[in-house]
PDB file of C-alpha atoms in Angstrom:
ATOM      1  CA  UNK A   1     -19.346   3.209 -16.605  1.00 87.00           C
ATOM      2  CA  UNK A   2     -17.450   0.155 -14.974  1.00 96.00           C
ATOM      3  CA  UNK A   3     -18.116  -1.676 -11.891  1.00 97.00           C
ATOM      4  CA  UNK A   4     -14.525  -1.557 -11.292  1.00 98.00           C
ATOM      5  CA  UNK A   5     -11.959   1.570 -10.754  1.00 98.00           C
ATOM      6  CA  UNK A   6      -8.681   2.069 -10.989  1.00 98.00           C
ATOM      7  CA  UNK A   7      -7.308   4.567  -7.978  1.00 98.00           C
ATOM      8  CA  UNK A   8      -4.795   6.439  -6.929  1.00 98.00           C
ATOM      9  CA  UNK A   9      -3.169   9.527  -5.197  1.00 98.00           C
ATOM     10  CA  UNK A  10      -1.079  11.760  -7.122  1.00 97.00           C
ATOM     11  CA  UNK A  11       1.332  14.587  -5.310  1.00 95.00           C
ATOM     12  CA  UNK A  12       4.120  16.319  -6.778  1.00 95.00           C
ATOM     13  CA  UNK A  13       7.061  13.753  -6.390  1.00 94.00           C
ATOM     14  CA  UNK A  14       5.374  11.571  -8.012  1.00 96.00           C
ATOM     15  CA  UNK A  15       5.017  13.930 -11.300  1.00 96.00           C
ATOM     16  CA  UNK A  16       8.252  12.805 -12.870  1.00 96.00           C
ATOM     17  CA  UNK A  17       6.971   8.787 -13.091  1.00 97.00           C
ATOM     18  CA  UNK A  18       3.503  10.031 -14.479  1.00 97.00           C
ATOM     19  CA  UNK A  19       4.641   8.737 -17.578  1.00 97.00           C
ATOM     20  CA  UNK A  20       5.414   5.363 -16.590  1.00 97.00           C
ATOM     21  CA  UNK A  21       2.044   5.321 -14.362  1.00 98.00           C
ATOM     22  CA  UNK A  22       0.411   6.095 -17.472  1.00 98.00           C
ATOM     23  CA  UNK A  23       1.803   3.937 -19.401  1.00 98.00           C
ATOM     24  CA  UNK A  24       1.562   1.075 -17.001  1.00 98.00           C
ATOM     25  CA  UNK A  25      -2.352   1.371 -17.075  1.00 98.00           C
ATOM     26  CA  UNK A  26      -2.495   1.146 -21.159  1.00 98.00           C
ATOM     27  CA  UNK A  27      -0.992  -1.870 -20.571  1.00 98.00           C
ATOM     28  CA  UNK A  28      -3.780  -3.891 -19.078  1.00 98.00           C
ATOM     29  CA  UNK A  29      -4.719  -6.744 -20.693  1.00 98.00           C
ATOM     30  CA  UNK A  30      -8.660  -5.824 -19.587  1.00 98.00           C
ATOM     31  CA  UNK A  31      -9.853  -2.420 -20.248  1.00 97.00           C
ATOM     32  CA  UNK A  32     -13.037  -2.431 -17.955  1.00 97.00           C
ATOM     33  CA  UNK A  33     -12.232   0.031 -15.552  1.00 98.00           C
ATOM     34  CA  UNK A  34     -12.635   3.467 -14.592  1.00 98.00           C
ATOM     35  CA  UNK A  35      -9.836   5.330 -13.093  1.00 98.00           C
ATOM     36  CA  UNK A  36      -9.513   8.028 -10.363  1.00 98.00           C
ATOM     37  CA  UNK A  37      -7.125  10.407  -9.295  1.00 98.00           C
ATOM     38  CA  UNK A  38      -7.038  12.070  -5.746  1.00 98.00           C
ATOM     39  CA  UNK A  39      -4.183  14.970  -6.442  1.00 96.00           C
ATOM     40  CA  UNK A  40      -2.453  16.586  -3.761  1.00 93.00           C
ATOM     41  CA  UNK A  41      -1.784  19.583  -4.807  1.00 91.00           C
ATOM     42  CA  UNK A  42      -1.157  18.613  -8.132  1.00 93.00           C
ATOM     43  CA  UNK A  43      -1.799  20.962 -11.462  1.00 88.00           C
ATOM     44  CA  UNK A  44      -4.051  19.147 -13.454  1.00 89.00           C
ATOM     45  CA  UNK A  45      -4.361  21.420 -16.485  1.00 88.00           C
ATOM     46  CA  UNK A  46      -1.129  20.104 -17.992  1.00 85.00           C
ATOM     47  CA  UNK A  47      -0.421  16.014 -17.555  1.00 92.00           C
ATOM     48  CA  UNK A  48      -0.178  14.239 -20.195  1.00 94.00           C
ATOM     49  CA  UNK A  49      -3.071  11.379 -19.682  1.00 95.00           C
ATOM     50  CA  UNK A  50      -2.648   9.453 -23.385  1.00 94.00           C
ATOM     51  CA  UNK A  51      -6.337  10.177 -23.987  1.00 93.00           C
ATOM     52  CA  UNK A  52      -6.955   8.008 -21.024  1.00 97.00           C
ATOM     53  CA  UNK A  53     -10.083   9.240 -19.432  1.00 97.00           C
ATOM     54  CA  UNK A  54      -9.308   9.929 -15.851  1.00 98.00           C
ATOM     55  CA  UNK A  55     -11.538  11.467 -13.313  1.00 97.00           C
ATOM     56  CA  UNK A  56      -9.272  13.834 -11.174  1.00 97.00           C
ATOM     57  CA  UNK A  57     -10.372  15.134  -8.227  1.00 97.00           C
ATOM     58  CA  UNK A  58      -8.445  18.016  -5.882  1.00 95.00           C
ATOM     59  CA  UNK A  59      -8.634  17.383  -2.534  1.00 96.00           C
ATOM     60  CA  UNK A  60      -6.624  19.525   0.123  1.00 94.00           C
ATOM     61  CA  UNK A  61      -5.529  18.932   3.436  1.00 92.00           C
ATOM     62  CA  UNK A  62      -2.504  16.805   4.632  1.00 89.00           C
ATOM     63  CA  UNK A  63      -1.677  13.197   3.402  1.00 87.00           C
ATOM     64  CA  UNK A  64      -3.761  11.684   6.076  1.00 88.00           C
ATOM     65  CA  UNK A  65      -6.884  13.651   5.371  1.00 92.00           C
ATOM     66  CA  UNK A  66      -6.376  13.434   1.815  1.00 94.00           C
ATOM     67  CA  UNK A  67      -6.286   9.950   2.052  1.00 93.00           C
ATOM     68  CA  UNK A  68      -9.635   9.537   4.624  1.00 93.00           C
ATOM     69  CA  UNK A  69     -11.531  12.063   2.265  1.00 96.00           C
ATOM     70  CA  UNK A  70     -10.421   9.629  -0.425  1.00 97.00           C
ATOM     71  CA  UNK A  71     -11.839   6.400   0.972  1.00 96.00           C
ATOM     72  CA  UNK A  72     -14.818   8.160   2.257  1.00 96.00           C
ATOM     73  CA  UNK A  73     -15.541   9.401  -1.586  1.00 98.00           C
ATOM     74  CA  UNK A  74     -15.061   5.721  -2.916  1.00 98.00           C
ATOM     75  CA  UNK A  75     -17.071   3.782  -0.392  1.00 96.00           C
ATOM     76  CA  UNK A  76     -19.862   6.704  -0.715  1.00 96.00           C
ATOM     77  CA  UNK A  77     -19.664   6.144  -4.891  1.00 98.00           C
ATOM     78  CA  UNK A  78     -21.266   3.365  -7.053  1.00 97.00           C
ATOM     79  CA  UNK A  79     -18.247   1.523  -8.185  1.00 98.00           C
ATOM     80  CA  UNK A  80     -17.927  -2.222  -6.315  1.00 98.00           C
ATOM     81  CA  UNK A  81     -14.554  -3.107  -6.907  1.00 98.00           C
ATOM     82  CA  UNK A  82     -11.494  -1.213  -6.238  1.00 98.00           C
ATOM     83  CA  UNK A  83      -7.914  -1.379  -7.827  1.00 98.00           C
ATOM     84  CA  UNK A  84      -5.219   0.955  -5.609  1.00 98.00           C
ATOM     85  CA  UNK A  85      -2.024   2.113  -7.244  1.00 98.00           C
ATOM     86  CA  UNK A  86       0.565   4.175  -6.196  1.00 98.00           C
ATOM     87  CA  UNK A  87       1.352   7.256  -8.286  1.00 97.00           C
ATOM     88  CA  UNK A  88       5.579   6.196  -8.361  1.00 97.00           C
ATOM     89  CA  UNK A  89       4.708   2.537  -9.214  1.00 98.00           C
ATOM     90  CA  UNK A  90       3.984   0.454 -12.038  1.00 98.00           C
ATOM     91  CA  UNK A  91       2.086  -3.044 -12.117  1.00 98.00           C
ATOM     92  CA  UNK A  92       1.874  -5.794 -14.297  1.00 98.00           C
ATOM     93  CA  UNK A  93      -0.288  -5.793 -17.309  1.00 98.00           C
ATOM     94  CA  UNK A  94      -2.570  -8.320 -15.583  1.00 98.00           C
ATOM     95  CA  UNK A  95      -3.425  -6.972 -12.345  1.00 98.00           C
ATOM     96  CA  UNK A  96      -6.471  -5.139 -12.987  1.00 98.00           C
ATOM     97  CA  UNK A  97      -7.830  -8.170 -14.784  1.00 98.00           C
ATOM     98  CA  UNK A  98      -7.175 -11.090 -12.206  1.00 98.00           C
ATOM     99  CA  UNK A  99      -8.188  -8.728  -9.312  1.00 98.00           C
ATOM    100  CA  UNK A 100     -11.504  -8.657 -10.878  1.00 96.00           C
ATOM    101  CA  UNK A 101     -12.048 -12.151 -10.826  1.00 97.00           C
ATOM    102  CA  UNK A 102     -10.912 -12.985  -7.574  1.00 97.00           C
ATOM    103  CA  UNK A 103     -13.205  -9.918  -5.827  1.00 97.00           C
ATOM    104  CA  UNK A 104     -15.782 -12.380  -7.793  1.00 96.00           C
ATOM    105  CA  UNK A 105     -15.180 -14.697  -4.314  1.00 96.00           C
ATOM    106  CA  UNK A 106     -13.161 -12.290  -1.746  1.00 96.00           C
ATOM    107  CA  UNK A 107     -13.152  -9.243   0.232  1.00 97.00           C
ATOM    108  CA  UNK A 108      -9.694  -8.157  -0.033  1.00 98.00           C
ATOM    109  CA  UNK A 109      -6.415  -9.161  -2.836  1.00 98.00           C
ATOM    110  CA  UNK A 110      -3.133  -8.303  -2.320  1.00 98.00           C
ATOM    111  CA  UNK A 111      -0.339  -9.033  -4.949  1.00 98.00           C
ATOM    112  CA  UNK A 112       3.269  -9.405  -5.077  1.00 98.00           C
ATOM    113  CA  UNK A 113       5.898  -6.733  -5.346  1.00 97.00           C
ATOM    114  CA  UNK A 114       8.677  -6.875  -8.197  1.00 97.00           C
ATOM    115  CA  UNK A 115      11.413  -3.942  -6.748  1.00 96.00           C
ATOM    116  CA  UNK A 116      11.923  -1.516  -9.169  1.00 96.00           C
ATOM    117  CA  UNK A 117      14.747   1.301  -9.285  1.00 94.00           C
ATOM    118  CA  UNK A 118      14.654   4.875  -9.868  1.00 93.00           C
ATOM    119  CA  UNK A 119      14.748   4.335 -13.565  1.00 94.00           C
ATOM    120  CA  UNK A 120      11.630   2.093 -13.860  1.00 95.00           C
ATOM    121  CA  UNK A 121      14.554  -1.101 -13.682  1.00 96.00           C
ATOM    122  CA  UNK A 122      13.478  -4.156 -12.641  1.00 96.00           C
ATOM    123  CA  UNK A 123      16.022  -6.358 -10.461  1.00 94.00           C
ATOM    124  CA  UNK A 124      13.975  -8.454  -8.271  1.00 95.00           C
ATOM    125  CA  UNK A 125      10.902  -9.917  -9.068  1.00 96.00           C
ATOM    126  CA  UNK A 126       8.134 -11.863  -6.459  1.00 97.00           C
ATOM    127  CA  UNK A 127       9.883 -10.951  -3.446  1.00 96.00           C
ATOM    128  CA  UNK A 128       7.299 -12.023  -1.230  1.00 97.00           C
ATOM    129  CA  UNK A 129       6.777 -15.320  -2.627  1.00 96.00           C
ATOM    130  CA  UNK A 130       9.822 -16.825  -1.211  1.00 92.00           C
ATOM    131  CA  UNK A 131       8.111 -16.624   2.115  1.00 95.00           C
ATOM    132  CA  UNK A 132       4.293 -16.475   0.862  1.00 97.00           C
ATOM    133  CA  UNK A 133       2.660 -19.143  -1.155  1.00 97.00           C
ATOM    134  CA  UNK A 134      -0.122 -18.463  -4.100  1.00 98.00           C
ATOM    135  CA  UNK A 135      -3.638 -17.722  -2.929  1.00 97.00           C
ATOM    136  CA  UNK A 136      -2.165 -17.578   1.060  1.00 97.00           C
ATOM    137  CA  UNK A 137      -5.194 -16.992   2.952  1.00 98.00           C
ATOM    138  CA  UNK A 138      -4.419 -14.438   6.487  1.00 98.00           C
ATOM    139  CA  UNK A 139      -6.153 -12.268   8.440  1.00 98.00           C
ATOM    140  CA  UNK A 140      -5.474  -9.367  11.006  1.00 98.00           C
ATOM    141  CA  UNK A 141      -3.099 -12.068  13.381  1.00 98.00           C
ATOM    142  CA  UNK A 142      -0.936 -11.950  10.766  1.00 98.00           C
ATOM    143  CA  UNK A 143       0.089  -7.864  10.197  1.00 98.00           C
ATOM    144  CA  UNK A 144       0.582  -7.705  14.098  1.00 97.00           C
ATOM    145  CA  UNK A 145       4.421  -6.948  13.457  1.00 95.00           C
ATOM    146  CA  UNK A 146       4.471  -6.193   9.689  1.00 96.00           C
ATOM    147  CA  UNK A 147       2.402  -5.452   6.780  1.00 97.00           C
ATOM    148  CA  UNK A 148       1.730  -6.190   2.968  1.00 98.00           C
ATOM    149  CA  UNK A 149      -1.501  -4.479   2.458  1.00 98.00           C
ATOM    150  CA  UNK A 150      -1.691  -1.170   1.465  1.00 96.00           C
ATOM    151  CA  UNK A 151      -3.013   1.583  -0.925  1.00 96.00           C
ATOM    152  CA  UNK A 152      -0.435   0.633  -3.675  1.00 97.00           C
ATOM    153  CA  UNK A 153      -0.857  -3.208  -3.792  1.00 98.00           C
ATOM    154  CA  UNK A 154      -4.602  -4.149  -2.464  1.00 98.00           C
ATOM    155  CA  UNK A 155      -7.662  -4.615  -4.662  1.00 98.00           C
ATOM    156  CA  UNK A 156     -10.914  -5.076  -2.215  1.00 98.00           C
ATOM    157  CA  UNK A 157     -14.810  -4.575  -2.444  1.00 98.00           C
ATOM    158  CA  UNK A 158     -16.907  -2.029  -1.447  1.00 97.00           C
ATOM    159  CA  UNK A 159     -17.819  -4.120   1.296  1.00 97.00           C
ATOM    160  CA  UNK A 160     -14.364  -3.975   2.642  1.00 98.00           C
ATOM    161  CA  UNK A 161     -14.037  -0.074   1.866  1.00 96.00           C
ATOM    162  CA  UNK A 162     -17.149   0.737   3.992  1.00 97.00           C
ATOM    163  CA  UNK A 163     -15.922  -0.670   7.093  1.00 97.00           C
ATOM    164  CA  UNK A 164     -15.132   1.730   9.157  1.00 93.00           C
ATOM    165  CA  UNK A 165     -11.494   3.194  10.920  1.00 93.00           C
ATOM    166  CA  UNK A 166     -10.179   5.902  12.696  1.00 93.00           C
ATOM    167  CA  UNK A 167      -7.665   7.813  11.883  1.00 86.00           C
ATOM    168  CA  UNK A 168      -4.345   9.638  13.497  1.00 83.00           C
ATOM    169  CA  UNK A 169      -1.807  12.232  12.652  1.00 76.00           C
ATOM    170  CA  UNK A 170       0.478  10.532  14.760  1.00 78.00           C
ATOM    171  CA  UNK A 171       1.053   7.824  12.465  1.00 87.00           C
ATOM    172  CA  UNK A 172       3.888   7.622   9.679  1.00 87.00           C
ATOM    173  CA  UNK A 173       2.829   3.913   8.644  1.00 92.00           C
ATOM    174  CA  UNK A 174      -0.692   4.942   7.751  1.00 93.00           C
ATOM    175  CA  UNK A 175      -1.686   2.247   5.434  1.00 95.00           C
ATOM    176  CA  UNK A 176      -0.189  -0.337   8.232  1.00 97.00           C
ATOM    177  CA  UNK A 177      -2.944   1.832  10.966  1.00 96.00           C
ATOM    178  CA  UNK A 178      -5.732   1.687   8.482  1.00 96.00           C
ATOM    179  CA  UNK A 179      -5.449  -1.796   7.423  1.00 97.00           C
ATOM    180  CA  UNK A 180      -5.060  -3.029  10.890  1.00 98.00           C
ATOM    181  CA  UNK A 181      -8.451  -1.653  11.990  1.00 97.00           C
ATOM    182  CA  UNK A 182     -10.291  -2.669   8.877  1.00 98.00           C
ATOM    183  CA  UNK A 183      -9.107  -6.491   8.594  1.00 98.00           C
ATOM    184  CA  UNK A 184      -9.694  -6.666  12.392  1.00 98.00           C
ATOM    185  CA  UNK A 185     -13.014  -4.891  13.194  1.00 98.00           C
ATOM    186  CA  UNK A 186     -14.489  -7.022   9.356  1.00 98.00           C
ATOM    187  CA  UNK A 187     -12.898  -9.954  10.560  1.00 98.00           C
ATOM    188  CA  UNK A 188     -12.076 -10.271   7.208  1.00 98.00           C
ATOM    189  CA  UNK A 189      -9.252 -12.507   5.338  1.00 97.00           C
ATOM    190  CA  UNK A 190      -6.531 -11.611   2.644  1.00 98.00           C
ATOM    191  CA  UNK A 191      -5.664 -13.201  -0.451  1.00 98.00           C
ATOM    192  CA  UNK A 192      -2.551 -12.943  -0.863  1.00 98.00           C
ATOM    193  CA  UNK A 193      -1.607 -13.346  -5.055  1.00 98.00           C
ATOM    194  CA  UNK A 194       1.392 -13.957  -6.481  1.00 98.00           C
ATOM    195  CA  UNK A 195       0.538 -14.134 -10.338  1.00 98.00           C
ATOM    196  CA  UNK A 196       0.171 -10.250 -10.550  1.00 98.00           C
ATOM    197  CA  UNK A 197       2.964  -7.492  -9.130  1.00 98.00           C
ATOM    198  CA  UNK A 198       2.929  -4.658  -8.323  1.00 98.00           C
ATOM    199  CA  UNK A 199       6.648  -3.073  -9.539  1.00 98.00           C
ATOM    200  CA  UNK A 200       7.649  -0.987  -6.189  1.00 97.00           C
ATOM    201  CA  UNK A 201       9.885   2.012  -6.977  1.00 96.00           C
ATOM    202  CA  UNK A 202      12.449   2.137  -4.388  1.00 89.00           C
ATOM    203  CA  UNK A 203      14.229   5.189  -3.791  1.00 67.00           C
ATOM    204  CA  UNK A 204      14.751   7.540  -0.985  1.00 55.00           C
ATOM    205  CA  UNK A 205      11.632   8.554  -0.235  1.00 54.00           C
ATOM    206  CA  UNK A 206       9.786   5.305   0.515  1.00 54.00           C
ATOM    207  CA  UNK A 207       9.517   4.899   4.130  1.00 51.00           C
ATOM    208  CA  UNK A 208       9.358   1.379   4.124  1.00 55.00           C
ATOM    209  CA  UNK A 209      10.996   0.921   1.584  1.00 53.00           C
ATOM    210  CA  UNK A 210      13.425  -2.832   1.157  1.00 55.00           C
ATOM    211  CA  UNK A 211      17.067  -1.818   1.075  1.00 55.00           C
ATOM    212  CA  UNK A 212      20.275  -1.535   3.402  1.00 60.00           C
ATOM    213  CA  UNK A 213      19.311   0.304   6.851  1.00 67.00           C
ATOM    214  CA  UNK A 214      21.824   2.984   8.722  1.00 76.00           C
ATOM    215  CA  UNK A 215      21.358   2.864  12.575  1.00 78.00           C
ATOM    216  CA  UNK A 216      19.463   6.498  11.892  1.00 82.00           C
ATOM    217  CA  UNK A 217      17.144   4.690   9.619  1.00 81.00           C
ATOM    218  CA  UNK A 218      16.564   1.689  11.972  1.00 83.00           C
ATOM    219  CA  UNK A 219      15.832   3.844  14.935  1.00 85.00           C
ATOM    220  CA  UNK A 220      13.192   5.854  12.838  1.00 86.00           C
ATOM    221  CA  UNK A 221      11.765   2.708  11.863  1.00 87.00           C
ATOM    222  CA  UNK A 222      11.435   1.437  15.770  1.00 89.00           C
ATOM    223  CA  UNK A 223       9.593   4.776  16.352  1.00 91.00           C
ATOM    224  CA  UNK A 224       7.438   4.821  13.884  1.00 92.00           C
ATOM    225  CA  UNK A 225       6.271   1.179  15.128  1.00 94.00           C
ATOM    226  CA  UNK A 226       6.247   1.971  18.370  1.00 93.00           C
ATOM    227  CA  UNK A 227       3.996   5.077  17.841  1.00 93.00           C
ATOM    228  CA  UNK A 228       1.668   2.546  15.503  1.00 95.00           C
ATOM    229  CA  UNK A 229       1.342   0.546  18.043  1.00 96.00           C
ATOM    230  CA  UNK A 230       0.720   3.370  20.983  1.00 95.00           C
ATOM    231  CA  UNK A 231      -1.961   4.749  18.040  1.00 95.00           C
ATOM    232  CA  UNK A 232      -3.707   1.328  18.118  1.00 96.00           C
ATOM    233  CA  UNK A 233      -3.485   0.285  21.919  1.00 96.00           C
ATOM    234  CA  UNK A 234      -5.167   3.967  22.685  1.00 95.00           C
ATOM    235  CA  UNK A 235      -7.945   2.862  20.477  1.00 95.00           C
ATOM    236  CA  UNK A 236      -8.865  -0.406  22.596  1.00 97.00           C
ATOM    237  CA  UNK A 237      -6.625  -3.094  20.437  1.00 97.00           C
ATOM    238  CA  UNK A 238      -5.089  -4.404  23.500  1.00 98.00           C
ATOM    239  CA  UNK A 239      -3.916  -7.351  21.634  1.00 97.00           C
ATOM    240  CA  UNK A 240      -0.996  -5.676  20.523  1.00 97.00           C
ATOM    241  CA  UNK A 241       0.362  -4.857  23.835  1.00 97.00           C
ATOM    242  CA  UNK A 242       3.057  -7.784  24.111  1.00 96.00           C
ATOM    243  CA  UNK A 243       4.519  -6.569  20.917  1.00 95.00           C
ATOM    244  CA  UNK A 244       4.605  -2.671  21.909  1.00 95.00           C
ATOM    245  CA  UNK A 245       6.416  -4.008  24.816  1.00 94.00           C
ATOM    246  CA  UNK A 246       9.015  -6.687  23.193  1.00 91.00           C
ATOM    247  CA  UNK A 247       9.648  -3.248  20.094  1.00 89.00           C
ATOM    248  CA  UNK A 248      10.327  -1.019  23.506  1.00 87.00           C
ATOM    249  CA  UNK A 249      13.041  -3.600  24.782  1.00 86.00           C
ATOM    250  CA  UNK A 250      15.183  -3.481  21.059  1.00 80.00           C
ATOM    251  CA  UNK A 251      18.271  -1.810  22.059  1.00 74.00           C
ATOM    252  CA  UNK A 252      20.302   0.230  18.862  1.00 65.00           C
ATOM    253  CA  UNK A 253      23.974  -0.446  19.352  1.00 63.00           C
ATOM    254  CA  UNK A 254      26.299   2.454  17.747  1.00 57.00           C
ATOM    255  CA  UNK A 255      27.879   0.020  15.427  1.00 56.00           C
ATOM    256  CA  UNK A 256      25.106  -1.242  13.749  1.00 57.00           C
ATOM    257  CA  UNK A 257      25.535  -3.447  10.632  1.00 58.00           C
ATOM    258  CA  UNK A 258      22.014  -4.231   8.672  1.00 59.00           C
ATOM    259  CA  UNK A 259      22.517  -6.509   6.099  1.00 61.00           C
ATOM    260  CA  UNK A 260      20.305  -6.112   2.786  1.00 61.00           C
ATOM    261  CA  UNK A 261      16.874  -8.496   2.784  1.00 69.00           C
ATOM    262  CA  UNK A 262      14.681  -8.131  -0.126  1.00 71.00           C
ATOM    263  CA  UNK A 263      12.218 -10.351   1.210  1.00 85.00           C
ATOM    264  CA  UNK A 264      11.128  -8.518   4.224  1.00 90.00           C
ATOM    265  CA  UNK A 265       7.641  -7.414   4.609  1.00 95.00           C
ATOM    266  CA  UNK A 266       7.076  -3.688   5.299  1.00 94.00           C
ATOM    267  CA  UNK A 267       7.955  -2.584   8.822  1.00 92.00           C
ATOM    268  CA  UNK A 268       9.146  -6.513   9.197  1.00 89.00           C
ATOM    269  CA  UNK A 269      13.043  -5.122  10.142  1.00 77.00           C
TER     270      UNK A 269
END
């Protein structure tokens, strides 16, 4: 058994990129990891795993419970470093491996994204390091108006996974809400790495996803930020009143026009 573990949380759109998930994890240039599973109601009995050995575990409930019965099962297991994945994503075949050694000296690691298309395509890789440089150093100042940390990109310790949060059904950018609270109440600091990626599937289901925005799809966005940062406030992180207020003031003309950035940070728009 390995110190480290690969995880992730598997639900039936994600089924049809199994494959590449799969694939994406023989890959790695180290193989000292475990990996885990979380499936939302997911059918087991017939994925094709490779002859990987993969612990899956069932959990029911809706994505937010799935996802605090997750964390709660990790921080309560014996495993002291952490590798999250989404299920519709691929990474590079180093991540695992430099993760490892940089949890040697940090809390928290989050890596690039290269956007990926529908078909597994890549067409834009390190978006993040136009604006970022290597081995960036932030803390919870920083994801006051956007995020980069979340369960598909973020390698941390155990140390990190036992601090405590709250969570909310009333949230649609739940890794944003759960980040928040952890970075802020640790006082910890993110790495931020650029020499492993993380290749983010975009397609229509991502709800932060990096692409042209409609006026519908802007206004969801301001909503969902808005009820993030009502979430937060209620919780006694009064620090983020000023920017509730200044997201309540954006007025949505009818002729919008959003031009493509593919260097936005989630929820940046």
């Amino acid at each position: 058994m390995s110190n480290t573990v690969l995880v992730s949380f598997l639900y039936p759109n994600a089924l049809k990129y199994f494959s590449e998930f799969i694939y994406s994890i023989q890959q790695q240039t180290t193989k000292d990891f475990d990996i885990i599973i979380f499936c939302d109601a997911v059918k087991i009995d017939n994925l094709n795993t490779s002859n990987l050995t993969i612990n899956f575990i069932e959990l029911t409930g809706t994505p937010f419970e799935i996802r605090e019965l997750g964390i709660d099962y990790l921080a309560n297991s014996s495993y002291e470093n952490f590798i999250f994945l989404d299920s519709d994503d691929t990474m590079s075949s180093n991540r695992i491996e430099i993760s490892h050694n940089i949890l040697k000296s940090t809390d928290i690691v989050c890596c690039d994204l290269n956007l990926m298309d529908d078909l597994g395509n890549i067409w834009k890789k390190n978006i993040w390091s136009k604006k970022l440089s290597n081995n960036k150093i932030f803390d919870s100042n920083f994801l006051i108006d956007k995020n980069i940390v979340g369960l598909g990109n973020i390698s941390c310790n155990k140390i990190f996974l036992l601090q405590k949060c709250i969570f909310s059904e009333n949230i649609v950018a739940l890794d944003w809400f759960i980040f928040y609270q952890k970075i802020k109440n640790g006082n910890f600091k993110v790495t931020f790495n650029n020499k492993m990626q993380v290749n983010y599937r975009q397609h229509i289901e991502n709800t932060a996803g990096i692409k042209k925005r409609t006026k519908k799809e802007v206004t969801h966005i301001l909503k969902s930020k808005n009820a993030h940062y009502e979430s937060l406030l209620d919780l006694g992180y009064s620090e983020l009143a000023p920017q509730y207020l200044e997201n309540n003031k954006v007025n949505i003309i009818d002729k919008l026009t959003v031009k493509s950035n593919h260097h936005l940070f989630w929820w940046e728009l």
